[in-house]
Amino acid sequence: MMIDEKTVEQARNADVVAFLERRHGFTFAHRGGAYRCRQHPSLAVKNDRLSWFWHSRGVGGHGVIDYLMKMEHMPFRQAVEAVSGVTPPTVPSQREEPPKALMLPEKAGISLRLYDYLCGRRGIDSDIVNTLIQKEKLYEDRRGNVVFVGHDEHGKARFASLRGIYGDPPFRGDCAGSDKRYSFSMAACAPSGRLYIFESPIDAMSHASLENAAVGDAGAWEQHNRLSLAGTSDTALPFFLNQHPTVRELVFCLDNDPAGREAAALMARKYADKGYHTSIILPAGKDFNEDLQAHVKQIRAEKQPKSLHRDVTI
């Protein structure tokens, strides 16, 4: 469907400062040649009130539509509607493009490299890895990448991200046709009211491994839900909450860096306003896999036999 050009032009020229004040309740102070957001000091809007840059996230653009598409991951048409406040006039198009199908890479015969990477190098509990493989949420492709899969309400794969096990930094990316609303998740074995929220599948699995270790129970991780956002946007969260209505407690466990802390604080306020009990748990290191690796290293050191020194008189 095409959108009326006049409506689009008006939306493109909308005042960014006024829009964010109205939409999110942000307030701005004019200093240093720009408008600085009081709630998020790294967000700045230039004097033209159109150009903006969110420094801690390394993202910038021009206009409200650009902001909504980049920061809130809205499709173009929805962004125009959000700015104008009305559904834009449309004219029939020749044909509508069907949604792209998810292209999953072919599975490897044996997942030796997957276990070596996740369990050996990342320290993740092998029982957790086995369970996720059985549930078809995790596998190794023929190129040796680890594939994390998300499913829709019918159990159909709708999202997949790849993580390479070689290189520095290793390859990572989403498969063609992925829909981030259906990101990788680890649902509890029975209805649970708590959901832990992470930036990546590896962090979710690492947190689960740490919980097992803390409790001393190989099944402790299945008592609560875990969700990977595949980044710092909450695109996947509404779908998960809709499919798990018993969840009323949201624990944001994003990375311990400026972008992660800022996103966690923003989402915690947003969902608290929706009636959820929200909290933030930061890892001691950069992320929960770093915490897990430190824990594994400590356990291995404690198991090392101590050297016995004997004085010898000659």
mmCIF file of C-alpha atoms in Angstrom:
data_model
loop_
_atom_site.group_PDB
_atom_site.id
_atom_site.type_symbol
_atom_site.label_atom_id
_atom_site.label_comp_id
_atom_site.label_asym_id
_atom_site.label_seq_id
_atom_site.Cartn_x
_atom_site.Cartn_y
_atom_site.Cartn_z
ATOM 1 C CA MET A 1 0.000 0.000 0.000
ATOM 2 C CA MET A 2 1.321 3.447 -0.954
ATOM 3 C CA ILE A 3 1.186 6.335 1.520
ATOM 4 C CA ASP A 4 -0.029 9.823 0.704
ATOM 5 C CA GLU A 5 3.041 12.039 0.043
ATOM 6 C CA LYS A 6 1.629 15.019 1.936
ATOM 7 C CA THR A 7 1.170 12.919 5.081
ATOM 8 C CA VAL A 8 4.688 11.533 4.731
ATOM 9 C CA GLU A 9 6.206 15.003 4.248
ATOM 10 C CA GLN A 10 4.460 16.354 7.332
ATOM 11 C CA ALA A 11 5.708 13.399 9.364
ATOM 12 C CA ARG A 12 9.279 13.850 8.091
ATOM 13 C CA ASN A 13 9.310 17.478 9.245
ATOM 14 C CA ALA A 14 7.758 16.843 12.665
ATOM 15 C CA ASP A 15 9.576 18.393 15.631
ATOM 16 C CA VAL A 16 11.683 15.584 17.188
ATOM 17 C CA VAL A 17 11.923 17.241 20.612
ATOM 18 C CA ALA A 18 8.178 17.877 20.847
ATOM 19 C CA PHE A 19 7.385 14.351 19.624
ATOM 20 C CA LEU A 20 9.631 12.620 22.177
ATOM 21 C CA GLU A 21 8.284 14.809 24.970
ATOM 22 C CA ARG A 22 4.759 13.840 24.003
ATOM 23 C CA ARG A 23 5.400 10.145 23.283
ATOM 24 C CA HIS A 24 7.803 9.176 26.088
ATOM 25 C CA GLY A 25 7.558 12.041 28.551
ATOM 26 C CA PHE A 26 11.191 13.008 27.898
ATOM 27 C CA THR A 27 12.297 16.517 28.821
ATOM 28 C CA PHE A 28 15.107 18.433 27.115
ATOM 29 C CA ALA A 29 17.511 21.182 28.121
ATOM 30 C CA HIS A 30 19.000 23.442 25.444
ATOM 31 C CA ARG A 31 22.749 23.724 25.907
ATOM 32 C CA GLY A 32 25.912 23.479 23.855
ATOM 33 C CA GLY A 33 24.149 23.980 20.549
ATOM 34 C CA ALA A 34 21.768 21.051 21.039
ATOM 35 C CA TYR A 35 18.795 19.818 23.047
ATOM 36 C CA ARG A 36 19.976 17.264 25.634
ATOM 37 C CA CYS A 37 17.533 14.724 27.060
ATOM 38 C CA ARG A 38 17.448 14.864 30.859
ATOM 39 C CA GLN A 39 16.374 11.224 31.226
ATOM 40 C CA HIS A 40 19.008 9.975 28.716
ATOM 41 C CA PRO A 41 21.945 12.432 28.643
ATOM 42 C CA SER A 42 23.531 10.711 25.647
ATOM 43 C CA LEU A 43 20.486 11.520 23.479
ATOM 44 C CA ALA A 44 20.888 14.877 21.717
ATOM 45 C CA VAL A 45 18.778 16.743 19.151
ATOM 46 C CA LYS A 46 20.404 19.514 17.110
ATOM 47 C CA ASN A 47 19.126 23.075 16.965
ATOM 48 C CA ASP A 48 17.061 22.278 13.856
ATOM 49 C CA ARG A 49 15.024 19.946 16.149
ATOM 50 C CA LEU A 50 15.207 17.302 13.407
ATOM 51 C CA SER A 51 18.723 15.802 13.461
ATOM 52 C CA TRP A 52 19.390 13.530 16.437
ATOM 53 C CA PHE A 53 22.066 11.223 17.783
ATOM 54 C CA TRP A 54 21.999 8.719 20.662
ATOM 55 C CA HIS A 55 25.701 8.603 21.548
ATOM 56 C CA SER A 56 25.750 5.615 23.917
ATOM 57 C CA ARG A 57 24.049 3.471 21.273
ATOM 58 C CA GLY A 58 25.977 4.858 18.313
ATOM 59 C CA VAL A 59 22.783 5.545 16.350
ATOM 60 C CA GLY A 60 21.638 8.778 14.749
ATOM 61 C CA GLY A 61 19.392 10.095 12.013
ATOM 62 C CA HIS A 62 17.173 12.849 10.710
ATOM 63 C CA GLY A 63 13.548 13.238 11.712
ATOM 64 C CA VAL A 64 11.007 11.387 13.807
ATOM 65 C CA ILE A 65 10.342 8.666 11.238
ATOM 66 C CA ASP A 66 14.036 7.820 11.194
ATOM 67 C CA TYR A 67 14.052 7.705 15.002
ATOM 68 C CA LEU A 68 11.064 5.338 15.195
ATOM 69 C CA MET A 69 12.453 3.005 12.542
ATOM 70 C CA LYS A 70 15.949 2.814 14.052
ATOM 71 C CA MET A 71 15.280 3.033 17.784
ATOM 72 C CA GLU A 72 11.846 1.406 18.064
ATOM 73 C CA HIS A 73 12.152 -0.864 15.001
ATOM 74 C CA MET A 74 8.853 0.296 13.510
ATOM 75 C CA PRO A 75 8.003 -0.374 9.864
ATOM 76 C CA PHE A 76 7.853 2.808 7.767
ATOM 77 C CA ARG A 77 4.059 2.913 7.508
ATOM 78 C CA GLN A 78 3.575 2.411 11.252
ATOM 79 C CA ALA A 79 6.106 5.162 11.974
ATOM 80 C CA VAL A 80 4.217 7.600 9.757
ATOM 81 C CA GLU A 81 0.985 6.714 11.535
ATOM 82 C CA ALA A 82 2.598 7.200 14.952
ATOM 83 C CA VAL A 83 3.743 10.707 13.999
ATOM 84 C CA SER A 84 0.575 11.844 12.231
ATOM 85 C CA GLY A 85 -1.817 10.273 14.734
ATOM 86 C CA VAL A 86 -4.066 8.977 11.956
ATOM 87 C CA THR A 87 -3.920 6.101 9.514
ATOM 88 C CA PRO A 88 -2.405 7.557 6.335
ATOM 89 C CA PRO A 89 -4.577 7.559 3.198
ATOM 90 C CA THR A 90 -3.660 4.704 0.896
ATOM 91 C CA VAL A 91 -4.160 3.716 -2.698
ATOM 92 C CA PRO A 92 -4.237 0.138 -3.967
ATOM 93 C CA SER A 93 -0.885 -1.236 -5.099
ATOM 94 C CA GLN A 94 -0.301 -3.666 -7.917
ATOM 95 C CA ARG A 95 0.477 -6.443 -5.462
ATOM 96 C CA GLU A 96 1.572 -6.927 -1.895
ATOM 97 C CA GLU A 97 4.853 -8.634 -1.141
ATOM 98 C CA PRO A 98 4.325 -11.759 0.965
ATOM 99 C CA PRO A 99 6.390 -11.974 4.157
ATOM 100 C CA LYS A 100 9.789 -13.523 3.566
ATOM 101 C CA ALA A 101 10.167 -17.131 4.664
ATOM 102 C CA LEU A 102 12.838 -17.947 7.219
ATOM 103 C CA MET A 103 15.868 -19.564 5.597
ATOM 104 C CA LEU A 104 17.375 -21.988 8.105
ATOM 105 C CA PRO A 105 20.878 -23.313 7.337
ATOM 106 C CA GLU A 106 21.321 -27.061 6.924
ATOM 107 C CA LYS A 107 22.130 -29.022 10.073
ATOM 108 C CA ALA A 108 25.475 -30.699 10.615
ATOM 109 C CA GLY A 109 25.504 -34.452 11.151
ATOM 110 C CA ILE A 110 27.184 -34.336 14.580
ATOM 111 C CA SER A 111 27.302 -31.274 16.842
ATOM 112 C CA LEU A 112 30.870 -31.702 18.085
ATOM 113 C CA ARG A 113 31.934 -28.104 17.455
ATOM 114 C CA LEU A 114 28.754 -26.790 19.083
ATOM 115 C CA TYR A 115 29.490 -28.648 22.326
ATOM 116 C CA ASP A 116 33.136 -27.627 22.251
ATOM 117 C CA TYR A 117 32.188 -23.964 21.832
ATOM 118 C CA LEU A 118 29.207 -23.674 24.186
ATOM 119 C CA CYS A 119 30.269 -26.104 26.917
ATOM 120 C CA GLY A 120 34.044 -26.172 26.609
ATOM 121 C CA ARG A 121 34.825 -22.552 25.777
ATOM 122 C CA ARG A 122 31.767 -20.747 27.100
ATOM 123 C CA GLY A 123 31.211 -22.901 30.196
ATOM 124 C CA ILE A 124 27.504 -23.565 29.603
ATOM 125 C CA ASP A 125 25.905 -26.550 31.354
ATOM 126 C CA SER A 126 25.816 -29.497 28.907
ATOM 127 C CA ASP A 127 22.415 -30.652 30.212
ATOM 128 C CA ILE A 128 20.947 -27.282 29.255
ATOM 129 C CA VAL A 129 22.492 -27.561 25.780
ATOM 130 C CA ASN A 130 21.093 -31.095 25.368
ATOM 131 C CA THR A 131 17.580 -29.986 26.346
ATOM 132 C CA LEU A 132 17.613 -27.049 23.943
ATOM 133 C CA ILE A 133 18.823 -29.262 21.086
ATOM 134 C CA GLN A 134 15.992 -31.714 21.794
ATOM 135 C CA LYS A 135 13.507 -28.831 21.687
ATOM 136 C CA GLU A 136 14.963 -27.740 18.310
ATOM 137 C CA LYS A 137 15.977 -24.364 19.700
ATOM 138 C CA LEU A 138 19.643 -24.973 19.067
ATOM 139 C CA TYR A 139 21.809 -26.792 16.515
ATOM 140 C CA GLU A 140 25.082 -26.691 14.570
ATOM 141 C CA ASP A 141 25.003 -25.951 10.852
ATOM 142 C CA ARG A 142 27.291 -27.462 8.218
ATOM 143 C CA ARG A 143 29.659 -24.483 8.397
ATOM 144 C CA GLY A 144 30.197 -24.955 12.103
ATOM 145 C CA ASN A 145 28.038 -22.028 13.224
ATOM 146 C CA VAL A 146 25.790 -22.322 16.264
ATOM 147 C CA VAL A 147 22.159 -21.614 15.292
ATOM 148 C CA PHE A 148 19.686 -20.270 17.877
ATOM 149 C CA VAL A 149 16.039 -20.679 16.837
ATOM 150 C CA GLY A 150 12.860 -18.891 17.932
ATOM 151 C CA HIS A 151 9.341 -20.234 17.285
ATOM 152 C CA ASP A 152 5.863 -18.755 16.930
ATOM 153 C CA GLU A 153 2.737 -19.787 18.849
ATOM 154 C CA HIS A 154 2.288 -22.789 16.505
ATOM 155 C CA GLY A 155 5.812 -24.082 17.070
ATOM 156 C CA LYS A 156 7.005 -22.945 13.645
ATOM 157 C CA ALA A 157 10.543 -21.573 13.388
ATOM 158 C CA ARG A 158 10.306 -17.825 12.692
ATOM 159 C CA PHE A 159 13.658 -16.484 13.863
ATOM 160 C CA ALA A 160 17.240 -17.731 13.808
ATOM 161 C CA SER A 161 20.556 -16.136 14.657
ATOM 162 C CA LEU A 162 23.998 -17.467 13.821
ATOM 163 C CA ARG A 163 27.079 -17.384 16.007
ATOM 164 C CA GLY A 164 30.428 -18.350 14.528
ATOM 165 C CA ILE A 165 32.872 -20.241 16.720
ATOM 166 C CA TYR A 166 36.050 -19.009 15.022
ATOM 167 C CA GLY A 167 37.561 -15.584 14.419
ATOM 168 C CA ASP A 168 38.099 -12.540 16.607
ATOM 169 C CA PRO A 169 35.486 -11.260 16.795
ATOM 170 C CA PRO A 170 33.483 -14.312 15.650
ATOM 171 C CA PHE A 171 30.819 -13.993 12.972
ATOM 172 C CA ARG A 172 27.285 -13.261 14.145
ATOM 173 C CA GLY A 173 24.070 -12.361 12.355
ATOM 174 C CA ASP A 174 20.407 -13.229 11.764
ATOM 175 C CA CYS A 175 19.222 -15.656 9.091
ATOM 176 C CA ALA A 176 17.340 -14.232 6.105
ATOM 177 C CA GLY A 177 13.617 -13.927 6.815
ATOM 178 C CA SER A 178 14.030 -13.751 10.609
ATOM 179 C CA ASP A 179 11.289 -11.998 12.568
ATOM 180 C CA LYS A 180 12.652 -10.590 15.845
ATOM 181 C CA ARG A 181 9.235 -10.756 17.484
ATOM 182 C CA TYR A 182 9.868 -14.507 17.806
ATOM 183 C CA SER A 183 13.367 -14.379 19.238
ATOM 184 C CA PHE A 184 15.097 -17.247 21.065
ATOM 185 C CA SER A 185 13.528 -18.109 24.440
ATOM 186 C CA MET A 186 13.765 -20.703 27.212
ATOM 187 C CA ALA A 187 10.307 -21.227 28.667
ATOM 188 C CA ALA A 188 9.828 -22.726 32.132
ATOM 189 C CA CYS A 189 8.754 -26.376 32.360
ATOM 190 C CA ALA A 190 5.624 -25.235 34.266
ATOM 191 C CA PRO A 191 3.816 -21.858 34.231
ATOM 192 C CA SER A 192 6.024 -19.288 35.948
ATOM 193 C CA GLY A 193 5.391 -15.674 36.873
ATOM 194 C CA ARG A 194 8.997 -14.576 36.309
ATOM 195 C CA LEU A 195 10.836 -13.761 33.091
ATOM 196 C CA TYR A 196 14.569 -13.020 32.856
ATOM 197 C CA ILE A 197 15.454 -10.875 29.836
ATOM 198 C CA PHE A 198 18.853 -10.808 28.068
ATOM 199 C CA GLU A 199 20.525 -9.370 24.991
ATOM 200 C CA SER A 200 21.682 -12.742 23.611
ATOM 201 C CA PRO A 201 20.922 -16.472 23.786
ATOM 202 C CA ILE A 202 24.383 -17.216 25.218
ATOM 203 C CA ASP A 203 23.741 -14.830 28.114
ATOM 204 C CA ALA A 204 20.372 -16.496 28.799
ATOM 205 C CA MET A 205 21.993 -19.942 28.812
ATOM 206 C CA SER A 206 24.861 -18.653 30.986
ATOM 207 C CA HIS A 207 22.450 -17.245 33.567
ATOM 208 C CA ALA A 208 20.618 -20.592 33.596
ATOM 209 C CA SER A 209 23.925 -22.408 34.158
ATOM 210 C CA LEU A 210 24.813 -20.083 37.041
ATOM 211 C CA GLU A 211 21.425 -20.728 38.641
ATOM 212 C CA ASN A 212 21.980 -24.481 38.445
ATOM 213 C CA ALA A 213 25.386 -24.071 40.068
ATOM 214 C CA ALA A 214 24.067 -21.794 42.822
ATOM 215 C CA VAL A 215 21.207 -24.131 43.750
ATOM 216 C CA GLY A 216 23.036 -27.400 43.119
ATOM 217 C CA ASP A 217 20.157 -28.693 41.024
ATOM 218 C CA ALA A 218 20.493 -29.581 37.320
ATOM 219 C CA GLY A 219 16.840 -28.668 36.730
ATOM 220 C CA ALA A 220 16.758 -25.350 38.598
ATOM 221 C CA TRP A 221 16.974 -23.331 35.362
ATOM 222 C CA GLU A 222 13.611 -24.671 34.152
ATOM 223 C CA GLN A 223 11.707 -23.059 37.035
ATOM 224 C CA HIS A 224 11.630 -19.646 35.328
ATOM 225 C CA ASN A 225 11.414 -18.202 31.820
ATOM 226 C CA ARG A 226 14.273 -16.607 29.860
ATOM 227 C CA LEU A 227 14.135 -14.498 26.709
ATOM 228 C CA SER A 228 16.813 -13.147 24.388
ATOM 229 C CA LEU A 229 15.954 -9.800 22.779
ATOM 230 C CA ALA A 230 18.652 -10.246 20.103
ATOM 231 C CA GLY A 231 19.885 -6.790 21.069
ATOM 232 C CA THR A 232 18.548 -3.952 23.213
ATOM 233 C CA SER A 233 15.131 -3.482 21.577
ATOM 234 C CA ASP A 234 12.029 -4.937 23.270
ATOM 235 C CA THR A 235 10.508 -6.109 19.951
ATOM 236 C CA ALA A 236 10.315 -9.736 21.164
ATOM 237 C CA LEU A 237 8.908 -8.991 24.597
ATOM 238 C CA PRO A 238 5.215 -8.279 23.760
ATOM 239 C CA PHE A 239 4.848 -11.576 21.881
ATOM 240 C CA PHE A 240 6.363 -13.590 24.734
ATOM 241 C CA LEU A 241 4.158 -11.883 27.315
ATOM 242 C CA ASN A 242 1.085 -12.496 25.185
ATOM 243 C CA GLN A 243 1.928 -16.200 24.975
ATOM 244 C CA HIS A 244 2.729 -16.456 28.706
ATOM 245 C CA PRO A 245 0.000 -14.537 30.555
ATOM 246 C CA THR A 246 1.165 -15.849 33.962
ATOM 247 C CA VAL A 247 4.313 -13.706 33.693
ATOM 248 C CA ARG A 248 3.976 -10.580 35.846
ATOM 249 C CA GLU A 249 7.595 -10.128 36.987
ATOM 250 C CA LEU A 250 10.214 -8.907 34.496
ATOM 251 C CA VAL A 251 13.899 -9.024 35.422
ATOM 252 C CA PHE A 252 16.080 -7.137 32.934
ATOM 253 C CA CYS A 253 19.558 -8.712 32.739
ATOM 254 C CA LEU A 254 21.110 -6.785 29.865
ATOM 255 C CA ASP A 255 24.834 -6.152 29.433
ATOM 256 C CA ASN A 256 26.726 -4.102 31.985
ATOM 257 C CA ASP A 257 27.719 -1.373 29.517
ATOM 258 C CA PRO A 258 26.222 2.084 28.778
ATOM 259 C CA ALA A 259 23.856 0.826 26.067
ATOM 260 C CA GLY A 260 22.670 -2.144 28.130
ATOM 261 C CA ARG A 261 22.160 -0.171 31.334
ATOM 262 C CA GLU A 262 20.291 2.575 29.511
ATOM 263 C CA ALA A 263 18.029 0.157 27.615
ATOM 264 C CA ALA A 264 17.281 -1.819 30.789
ATOM 265 C CA ALA A 265 16.290 1.317 32.698
ATOM 266 C CA LEU A 266 14.069 2.511 29.843
ATOM 267 C CA MET A 267 12.284 -0.846 29.490
ATOM 268 C CA ALA A 268 11.910 -1.307 33.239
ATOM 269 C CA ARG A 269 10.032 2.017 33.455
ATOM 270 C CA LYS A 270 7.993 1.273 30.341
ATOM 271 C CA TYR A 271 6.714 -2.101 31.572
ATOM 272 C CA ALA A 272 6.247 -0.909 35.143
ATOM 273 C CA ASP A 273 3.804 1.610 33.666
ATOM 274 C CA LYS A 274 1.995 -1.331 32.061
ATOM 275 C CA GLY A 275 1.480 -2.951 35.476
ATOM 276 C CA TYR A 276 4.407 -5.397 35.593
ATOM 277 C CA HIS A 277 6.773 -5.722 38.543
ATOM 278 C CA THR A 278 10.165 -4.864 37.056
ATOM 279 C CA SER A 279 13.731 -5.000 38.305
ATOM 280 C CA ILE A 280 17.270 -4.878 36.903
ATOM 281 C CA ILE A 281 20.083 -7.327 37.640
ATOM 282 C CA LEU A 282 23.481 -6.389 36.233
ATOM 283 C CA PRO A 283 26.246 -8.970 35.747
ATOM 284 C CA ALA A 284 29.495 -8.410 37.648
ATOM 285 C CA GLY A 285 31.402 -8.427 34.350
ATOM 286 C CA LYS A 286 30.281 -7.175 30.957
ATOM 287 C CA ASP A 287 27.651 -9.913 30.569
ATOM 288 C CA PHE A 288 26.482 -13.129 32.212
ATOM 289 C CA ASN A 289 28.717 -15.333 30.098
ATOM 290 C CA GLU A 290 31.719 -13.442 31.412
ATOM 291 C CA ASP A 291 30.393 -14.111 34.927
ATOM 292 C CA LEU A 292 29.909 -17.793 34.123
ATOM 293 C CA GLN A 293 33.424 -18.177 32.721
ATOM 294 C CA ALA A 294 34.850 -16.545 35.865
ATOM 295 C CA HIS A 295 32.826 -18.989 37.996
ATOM 296 C CA VAL A 296 34.015 -22.016 35.998
ATOM 297 C CA LYS A 297 37.622 -20.827 36.217
ATOM 298 C CA GLN A 298 37.314 -20.480 39.984
ATOM 299 C CA ILE A 299 35.817 -23.970 40.385
ATOM 300 C CA ARG A 300 38.599 -25.501 38.281
ATOM 301 C CA ALA A 301 41.250 -23.693 40.336
ATOM 302 C CA GLU A 302 39.746 -24.995 43.568
ATOM 303 C CA LYS A 303 39.849 -28.564 42.244
ATOM 304 C CA GLN A 304 43.552 -28.360 41.347
ATOM 305 C CA PRO A 305 45.654 -30.431 43.804
ATOM 306 C CA LYS A 306 47.883 -28.276 45.950
ATOM 307 C CA SER A 307 51.636 -28.852 45.710
ATOM 308 C CA LEU A 308 53.213 -30.589 48.679
ATOM 309 C CA HIS A 309 56.525 -29.017 49.722
ATOM 310 C CA ARG A 310 58.983 -31.086 51.786
ATOM 311 C CA ASP A 311 62.136 -29.761 53.359
ATOM 312 C CA VAL A 312 65.134 -31.925 52.555
ATOM 313 C CA THR A 313 68.259 -31.809 54.730
ATOM 314 C CA ILE A 314 71.485 -32.575 52.963
#
